[in-house]
């Protein structure tokens, strides 16, 4: 068997055409120091060659910025969404790291799982599980959209206004296409509060009205 990495797999895909196992894992364990420093590299994509069941081997490692949030395989293209957490320790020490959100596309048709495109979201992804991939039937075509709840304050769960961005990840060649970015009054508490119906983005938010009387 292949040596264990000491990290937690978040998702796996079997590429039968090439006999590869694609593993997405969040990095909590540094192979060299046995301790993770919470730098911007917080996850990675591992490609295992499993053509020989008796001796699977790690063929390639691709480091990703941010912790894993969502992924979807569209033909030979693997789309991966991540969220970079702000480094509060780094801010105290002067090494400032801002929150960010990324979408990656990888072409699995090449043996090296080559990167096609990296897209940075319009603002940091809000705290929690706030990225969601939806499949939407549009005529005879199935479209895939990534909906991300973003945070104008940087990464806070305390947001009183939410920003929602929609990205099209349907392209069979890996092109990542931004669709829209909207502002919603109140906080979007979880990713189930967003959906697309009849080509319309629907967002449900929680908003507290103070009683000034």
PDB file of C-alpha atoms in Angstrom:
ATOM      1  CA  UNK A   1       0.000   0.000   0.000  1.00  0.00           C
ATOM      2  CA  UNK A   2       1.026   3.609  -0.425  1.00  0.00           C
ATOM      3  CA  UNK A   3       2.335   5.348   2.705  1.00  0.00           C
ATOM      4  CA  UNK A   4      -0.258   7.297   4.700  1.00  0.00           C
ATOM      5  CA  UNK A   5       0.039  11.093   4.615  1.00  0.00           C
ATOM      6  CA  UNK A   6      -1.300  11.706   8.129  1.00  0.00           C
ATOM      7  CA  UNK A   7      -3.951  14.089   6.776  1.00  0.00           C
ATOM      8  CA  UNK A   8      -7.712  13.850   6.367  1.00  0.00           C
ATOM      9  CA  UNK A   9      -9.086  13.097   2.875  1.00  0.00           C
ATOM     10  CA  UNK A  10     -11.949  15.404   1.965  1.00  0.00           C
ATOM     11  CA  UNK A  11     -12.947  13.863  -1.353  1.00  0.00           C
ATOM     12  CA  UNK A  12     -11.843  11.152  -3.776  1.00  0.00           C
ATOM     13  CA  UNK A  13     -12.368  10.531  -7.492  1.00  0.00           C
ATOM     14  CA  UNK A  14     -11.450   7.427  -9.485  1.00  0.00           C
ATOM     15  CA  UNK A  15     -10.179   8.156 -12.993  1.00  0.00           C
ATOM     16  CA  UNK A  16     -10.879   4.857 -14.722  1.00  0.00           C
ATOM     17  CA  UNK A  17      -9.467   5.941 -18.077  1.00  0.00           C
ATOM     18  CA  UNK A  18      -5.989   6.312 -16.587  1.00  0.00           C
ATOM     19  CA  UNK A  19      -6.317   4.080 -13.504  1.00  0.00           C
ATOM     20  CA  UNK A  20      -5.653   7.023 -11.193  1.00  0.00           C
ATOM     21  CA  UNK A  21      -7.141   7.772  -7.801  1.00  0.00           C
ATOM     22  CA  UNK A  22      -7.468  11.512  -7.158  1.00  0.00           C
ATOM     23  CA  UNK A  23      -7.472  12.439  -3.466  1.00  0.00           C
ATOM     24  CA  UNK A  24      -8.203  15.899  -2.090  1.00  0.00           C
ATOM     25  CA  UNK A  25      -7.000  16.379   1.469  1.00  0.00           C
ATOM     26  CA  UNK A  26      -6.697  19.199   3.971  1.00  0.00           C
ATOM     27  CA  UNK A  27      -3.176  19.507   5.333  1.00  0.00           C
ATOM     28  CA  UNK A  28      -3.023  19.307   9.116  1.00  0.00           C
ATOM     29  CA  UNK A  29       0.234  17.427   9.266  1.00  0.00           C
ATOM     30  CA  UNK A  30       3.530  18.618   7.815  1.00  0.00           C
ATOM     31  CA  UNK A  31       5.530  15.709   6.410  1.00  0.00           C
ATOM     32  CA  UNK A  32       8.832  17.192   7.518  1.00  0.00           C
ATOM     33  CA  UNK A  33       8.122  18.974  10.801  1.00  0.00           C
ATOM     34  CA  UNK A  34       5.050  16.953  11.892  1.00  0.00           C
ATOM     35  CA  UNK A  35       3.333  20.262  12.674  1.00  0.00           C
ATOM     36  CA  UNK A  36       1.379  22.555  10.405  1.00  0.00           C
ATOM     37  CA  UNK A  37       2.096  26.281  10.452  1.00  0.00           C
ATOM     38  CA  UNK A  38      -1.246  27.417   8.928  1.00  0.00           C
ATOM     39  CA  UNK A  39       0.408  29.113   6.008  1.00  0.00           C
ATOM     40  CA  UNK A  40      -1.677  29.834   2.917  1.00  0.00           C
ATOM     41  CA  UNK A  41      -0.987  26.318   1.583  1.00  0.00           C
ATOM     42  CA  UNK A  42      -3.687  24.435   3.479  1.00  0.00           C
ATOM     43  CA  UNK A  43      -4.676  21.560   1.186  1.00  0.00           C
ATOM     44  CA  UNK A  44      -3.441  19.499  -1.712  1.00  0.00           C
ATOM     45  CA  UNK A  45      -4.390  17.249  -4.586  1.00  0.00           C
ATOM     46  CA  UNK A  46      -2.773  13.821  -4.695  1.00  0.00           C
ATOM     47  CA  UNK A  47      -2.666  11.625  -7.781  1.00  0.00           C
ATOM     48  CA  UNK A  48      -2.171   7.906  -7.088  1.00  0.00           C
ATOM     49  CA  UNK A  49      -1.337   5.415  -9.802  1.00  0.00           C
ATOM     50  CA  UNK A  50      -3.456   2.354  -8.953  1.00  0.00           C
ATOM     51  CA  UNK A  51      -2.853   0.436 -12.188  1.00  0.00           C
ATOM     52  CA  UNK A  52      -1.123  -2.188 -10.041  1.00  0.00           C
ATOM     53  CA  UNK A  53      -3.487  -2.970  -7.126  1.00  0.00           C
ATOM     54  CA  UNK A  54      -0.679  -4.706  -5.230  1.00  0.00           C
ATOM     55  CA  UNK A  55       1.560  -1.630  -5.357  1.00  0.00           C
ATOM     56  CA  UNK A  56      -0.264   1.723  -5.603  1.00  0.00           C
ATOM     57  CA  UNK A  57       2.120   4.678  -5.863  1.00  0.00           C
ATOM     58  CA  UNK A  58       1.847   8.424  -5.352  1.00  0.00           C
ATOM     59  CA  UNK A  59       2.433   9.900  -8.804  1.00  0.00           C
ATOM     60  CA  UNK A  60       2.014  13.612  -8.125  1.00  0.00           C
ATOM     61  CA  UNK A  61       1.303  16.138  -5.355  1.00  0.00           C
ATOM     62  CA  UNK A  62      -0.209  19.556  -6.095  1.00  0.00           C
ATOM     63  CA  UNK A  63      -0.396  22.078  -3.265  1.00  0.00           C
ATOM     64  CA  UNK A  64      -3.466  24.309  -3.056  1.00  0.00           C
ATOM     65  CA  UNK A  65      -4.077  27.593  -1.272  1.00  0.00           C
ATOM     66  CA  UNK A  66      -6.852  27.311   1.311  1.00  0.00           C
ATOM     67  CA  UNK A  67      -8.839  24.544   2.964  1.00  0.00           C
ATOM     68  CA  UNK A  68     -11.099  22.446   0.764  1.00  0.00           C
ATOM     69  CA  UNK A  69     -14.702  23.596   0.448  1.00  0.00           C
ATOM     70  CA  UNK A  70     -16.185  21.919  -2.638  1.00  0.00           C
ATOM     71  CA  UNK A  71     -15.217  19.969  -5.745  1.00  0.00           C
ATOM     72  CA  UNK A  72     -16.872  18.588  -8.846  1.00  0.00           C
ATOM     73  CA  UNK A  73     -15.663  16.397 -11.703  1.00  0.00           C
ATOM     74  CA  UNK A  74     -16.971  17.535 -15.113  1.00  0.00           C
ATOM     75  CA  UNK A  75     -15.752  15.140 -17.782  1.00  0.00           C
ATOM     76  CA  UNK A  76     -11.948  15.160 -17.534  1.00  0.00           C
ATOM     77  CA  UNK A  77     -11.895  18.467 -15.622  1.00  0.00           C
ATOM     78  CA  UNK A  78     -11.752  18.540 -11.829  1.00  0.00           C
ATOM     79  CA  UNK A  79     -12.955  21.796 -10.282  1.00  0.00           C
ATOM     80  CA  UNK A  80     -11.828  22.522  -6.717  1.00  0.00           C
ATOM     81  CA  UNK A  81     -12.963  25.390  -4.461  1.00  0.00           C
ATOM     82  CA  UNK A  82     -10.950  26.444  -1.404  1.00  0.00           C
ATOM     83  CA  UNK A  83     -11.068  29.063   1.340  1.00  0.00           C
ATOM     84  CA  UNK A  84      -7.961  30.651   2.883  1.00  0.00           C
ATOM     85  CA  UNK A  85      -8.374  31.373   6.578  1.00  0.00           C
ATOM     86  CA  UNK A  86      -6.869  34.594   7.912  1.00  0.00           C
ATOM     87  CA  UNK A  87      -3.784  34.077  10.048  1.00  0.00           C
ATOM     88  CA  UNK A  88      -4.626  35.786  13.327  1.00  0.00           C
ATOM     89  CA  UNK A  89      -1.360  34.603  14.841  1.00  0.00           C
ATOM     90  CA  UNK A  90       0.422  36.046  11.841  1.00  0.00           C
ATOM     91  CA  UNK A  91      -1.354  39.357  12.273  1.00  0.00           C
ATOM     92  CA  UNK A  92      -0.126  39.635  15.841  1.00  0.00           C
ATOM     93  CA  UNK A  93       3.405  38.846  14.740  1.00  0.00           C
ATOM     94  CA  UNK A  94       3.271  41.252  11.801  1.00  0.00           C
ATOM     95  CA  UNK A  95       3.071  38.547   9.106  1.00  0.00           C
ATOM     96  CA  UNK A  96      -0.394  39.430   7.834  1.00  0.00           C
ATOM     97  CA  UNK A  97      -2.411  36.862   5.893  1.00  0.00           C
ATOM     98  CA  UNK A  98      -5.800  37.878   4.544  1.00  0.00           C
ATOM     99  CA  UNK A  99      -8.726  35.583   3.917  1.00  0.00           C
ATOM    100  CA  UNK A 100      -9.330  34.574   0.280  1.00  0.00           C
ATOM    101  CA  UNK A 101     -11.384  32.227  -1.854  1.00  0.00           C
ATOM    102  CA  UNK A 102     -10.149  30.299  -4.891  1.00  0.00           C
ATOM    103  CA  UNK A 103     -11.506  28.051  -7.633  1.00  0.00           C
ATOM    104  CA  UNK A 104      -9.101  25.769  -9.518  1.00  0.00           C
ATOM    105  CA  UNK A 105      -9.590  23.627 -12.606  1.00  0.00           C
ATOM    106  CA  UNK A 106      -7.357  20.657 -13.424  1.00  0.00           C
ATOM    107  CA  UNK A 107      -7.222  18.615 -16.622  1.00  0.00           C
ATOM    108  CA  UNK A 108      -7.073  14.943 -15.653  1.00  0.00           C
ATOM    109  CA  UNK A 109      -6.712  13.850 -19.282  1.00  0.00           C
ATOM    110  CA  UNK A 110      -3.013  14.647 -18.931  1.00  0.00           C
ATOM    111  CA  UNK A 111      -1.051  12.247 -16.780  1.00  0.00           C
ATOM    112  CA  UNK A 112       0.261  15.155 -14.721  1.00  0.00           C
ATOM    113  CA  UNK A 113      -3.243  16.529 -13.842  1.00  0.00           C
ATOM    114  CA  UNK A 114      -2.227  19.910 -15.190  1.00  0.00           C
ATOM    115  CA  UNK A 115      -3.657  23.165 -13.853  1.00  0.00           C
ATOM    116  CA  UNK A 116      -5.937  24.901 -16.372  1.00  0.00           C
ATOM    117  CA  UNK A 117      -7.039  28.011 -14.465  1.00  0.00           C
ATOM    118  CA  UNK A 118      -7.079  29.644 -11.032  1.00  0.00           C
ATOM    119  CA  UNK A 119      -9.845  32.106 -10.179  1.00  0.00           C
ATOM    120  CA  UNK A 120      -9.841  34.301  -7.051  1.00  0.00           C
ATOM    121  CA  UNK A 121     -13.231  35.158  -5.575  1.00  0.00           C
ATOM    122  CA  UNK A 122     -14.303  38.810  -5.279  1.00  0.00           C
ATOM    123  CA  UNK A 123     -13.909  38.746  -1.463  1.00  0.00           C
ATOM    124  CA  UNK A 124     -12.910  36.273   1.280  1.00  0.00           C
ATOM    125  CA  UNK A 125     -15.278  33.349   1.786  1.00  0.00           C
ATOM    126  CA  UNK A 126     -17.372  33.774   4.930  1.00  0.00           C
ATOM    127  CA  UNK A 127     -16.647  31.680   8.023  1.00  0.00           C
ATOM    128  CA  UNK A 128     -18.062  28.153   7.916  1.00  0.00           C
ATOM    129  CA  UNK A 129     -19.109  25.884   5.052  1.00  0.00           C
ATOM    130  CA  UNK A 130     -20.265  28.565   2.641  1.00  0.00           C
ATOM    131  CA  UNK A 131     -19.406  27.193  -0.814  1.00  0.00           C
ATOM    132  CA  UNK A 132     -21.820  24.950  -2.670  1.00  0.00           C
ATOM    133  CA  UNK A 133     -21.882  23.350  -6.136  1.00  0.00           C
ATOM    134  CA  UNK A 134     -25.321  23.038  -7.732  1.00  0.00           C
ATOM    135  CA  UNK A 135     -26.259  21.117 -10.857  1.00  0.00           C
ATOM    136  CA  UNK A 136     -28.934  22.934 -12.850  1.00  0.00           C
ATOM    137  CA  UNK A 137     -30.791  21.629 -15.863  1.00  0.00           C
ATOM    138  CA  UNK A 138     -30.989  24.281 -18.592  1.00  0.00           C
ATOM    139  CA  UNK A 139     -32.811  22.861 -21.591  1.00  0.00           C
ATOM    140  CA  UNK A 140     -30.978  19.710 -22.609  1.00  0.00           C
ATOM    141  CA  UNK A 141     -27.731  20.771 -20.913  1.00  0.00           C
ATOM    142  CA  UNK A 142     -26.663  20.249 -17.310  1.00  0.00           C
ATOM    143  CA  UNK A 143     -24.839  23.259 -15.896  1.00  0.00           C
ATOM    144  CA  UNK A 144     -22.727  23.362 -12.750  1.00  0.00           C
ATOM    145  CA  UNK A 145     -22.550  26.506 -10.632  1.00  0.00           C
ATOM    146  CA  UNK A 146     -20.430  27.239  -7.587  1.00  0.00           C
ATOM    147  CA  UNK A 147     -22.237  29.552  -5.154  1.00  0.00           C
ATOM    148  CA  UNK A 148     -19.998  31.169  -2.534  1.00  0.00           C
ATOM    149  CA  UNK A 149     -21.080  33.311   0.417  1.00  0.00           C
ATOM    150  CA  UNK A 150     -18.397  35.970   0.830  1.00  0.00           C
ATOM    151  CA  UNK A 151     -17.467  38.249   3.729  1.00  0.00           C
ATOM    152  CA  UNK A 152     -16.804  41.964   3.337  1.00  0.00           C
ATOM    153  CA  UNK A 153     -15.343  42.045   6.849  1.00  0.00           C
ATOM    154  CA  UNK A 154     -12.628  39.549   5.974  1.00  0.00           C
ATOM    155  CA  UNK A 155     -13.876  36.161   7.218  1.00  0.00           C
ATOM    156  CA  UNK A 156     -16.279  36.909  10.058  1.00  0.00           C
ATOM    157  CA  UNK A 157     -19.238  34.941  11.344  1.00  0.00           C
ATOM    158  CA  UNK A 158     -20.504  38.291  12.654  1.00  0.00           C
ATOM    159  CA  UNK A 159     -21.367  39.677   9.199  1.00  0.00           C
ATOM    160  CA  UNK A 160     -24.524  41.793   8.978  1.00  0.00           C
ATOM    161  CA  UNK A 161     -24.437  41.954   5.182  1.00  0.00           C
ATOM    162  CA  UNK A 162     -23.556  39.104   2.860  1.00  0.00           C
ATOM    163  CA  UNK A 163     -22.017  39.064  -0.591  1.00  0.00           C
ATOM    164  CA  UNK A 164     -22.837  36.087  -2.815  1.00  0.00           C
ATOM    165  CA  UNK A 165     -20.849  35.189  -5.932  1.00  0.00           C
ATOM    166  CA  UNK A 166     -21.871  32.681  -8.605  1.00  0.00           C
ATOM    167  CA  UNK A 167     -19.255  31.017 -10.827  1.00  0.00           C
ATOM    168  CA  UNK A 168     -19.944  28.735 -13.800  1.00  0.00           C
ATOM    169  CA  UNK A 169     -17.822  25.562 -13.633  1.00  0.00           C
ATOM    170  CA  UNK A 170     -19.522  23.684 -16.461  1.00  0.00           C
ATOM    171  CA  UNK A 171     -16.868  24.058 -19.143  1.00  0.00           C
ATOM    172  CA  UNK A 172     -15.469  20.740 -20.374  1.00  0.00           C
ATOM    173  CA  UNK A 173     -12.095  22.421 -21.051  1.00  0.00           C
ATOM    174  CA  UNK A 174     -11.735  23.968 -17.573  1.00  0.00           C
ATOM    175  CA  UNK A 175     -12.648  27.613 -18.164  1.00  0.00           C
ATOM    176  CA  UNK A 176     -13.935  29.211 -14.935  1.00  0.00           C
ATOM    177  CA  UNK A 177     -16.556  31.858 -15.722  1.00  0.00           C
ATOM    178  CA  UNK A 178     -17.821  34.400 -13.164  1.00  0.00           C
ATOM    179  CA  UNK A 179     -21.580  34.917 -13.529  1.00  0.00           C
ATOM    180  CA  UNK A 180     -22.657  37.475 -10.924  1.00  0.00           C
ATOM    181  CA  UNK A 181     -21.923  38.987  -7.517  1.00  0.00           C
ATOM    182  CA  UNK A 182     -24.765  40.379  -5.389  1.00  0.00           C
ATOM    183  CA  UNK A 183     -25.182  41.897  -1.916  1.00  0.00           C
ATOM    184  CA  UNK A 184     -27.799  40.542   0.484  1.00  0.00           C
ATOM    185  CA  UNK A 185     -28.974  42.257   3.648  1.00  0.00           C
ATOM    186  CA  UNK A 186     -28.330  40.104   6.707  1.00  0.00           C
ATOM    187  CA  UNK A 187     -26.223  36.983   7.254  1.00  0.00           C
ATOM    188  CA  UNK A 188     -26.412  33.835   5.155  1.00  0.00           C
ATOM    189  CA  UNK A 189     -25.915  31.221   7.848  1.00  0.00           C
ATOM    190  CA  UNK A 190     -25.264  28.141   5.724  1.00  0.00           C
ATOM    191  CA  UNK A 191     -24.863  27.124   2.114  1.00  0.00           C
ATOM    192  CA  UNK A 192     -28.334  25.548   1.952  1.00  0.00           C
ATOM    193  CA  UNK A 193     -29.721  29.107   2.039  1.00  0.00           C
ATOM    194  CA  UNK A 194     -28.702  29.638  -1.592  1.00  0.00           C
ATOM    195  CA  UNK A 195     -30.102  27.990  -4.715  1.00  0.00           C
ATOM    196  CA  UNK A 196     -30.715  28.563  -8.408  1.00  0.00           C
ATOM    197  CA  UNK A 197     -34.241  28.059  -9.767  1.00  0.00           C
ATOM    198  CA  UNK A 198     -35.544  29.008 -13.204  1.00  0.00           C
ATOM    199  CA  UNK A 199     -32.191  30.725 -13.916  1.00  0.00           C
ATOM    200  CA  UNK A 200     -32.700  32.917 -10.856  1.00  0.00           C
ATOM    201  CA  UNK A 201     -30.402  33.087  -7.827  1.00  0.00           C
ATOM    202  CA  UNK A 202     -32.393  32.758  -4.597  1.00  0.00           C
ATOM    203  CA  UNK A 203     -30.725  33.801  -1.319  1.00  0.00           C
ATOM    204  CA  UNK A 204     -32.285  33.502   2.150  1.00  0.00           C
ATOM    205  CA  UNK A 205     -30.634  35.559   4.889  1.00  0.00           C
ATOM    206  CA  UNK A 206     -31.137  36.153   8.602  1.00  0.00           C
ATOM    207  CA  UNK A 207     -31.496  39.780   9.612  1.00  0.00           C
ATOM    208  CA  UNK A 208     -32.125  41.062  13.129  1.00  0.00           C
ATOM    209  CA  UNK A 209     -34.127  44.283  13.492  1.00  0.00           C
ATOM    210  CA  UNK A 210     -33.346  46.228  16.669  1.00  0.00           C
ATOM    211  CA  UNK A 211     -36.348  47.464  18.610  1.00  0.00           C
ATOM    212  CA  UNK A 212     -35.682  51.182  19.048  1.00  0.00           C
ATOM    213  CA  UNK A 213     -39.097  51.926  20.503  1.00  0.00           C
TER     214      UNK A 213
END
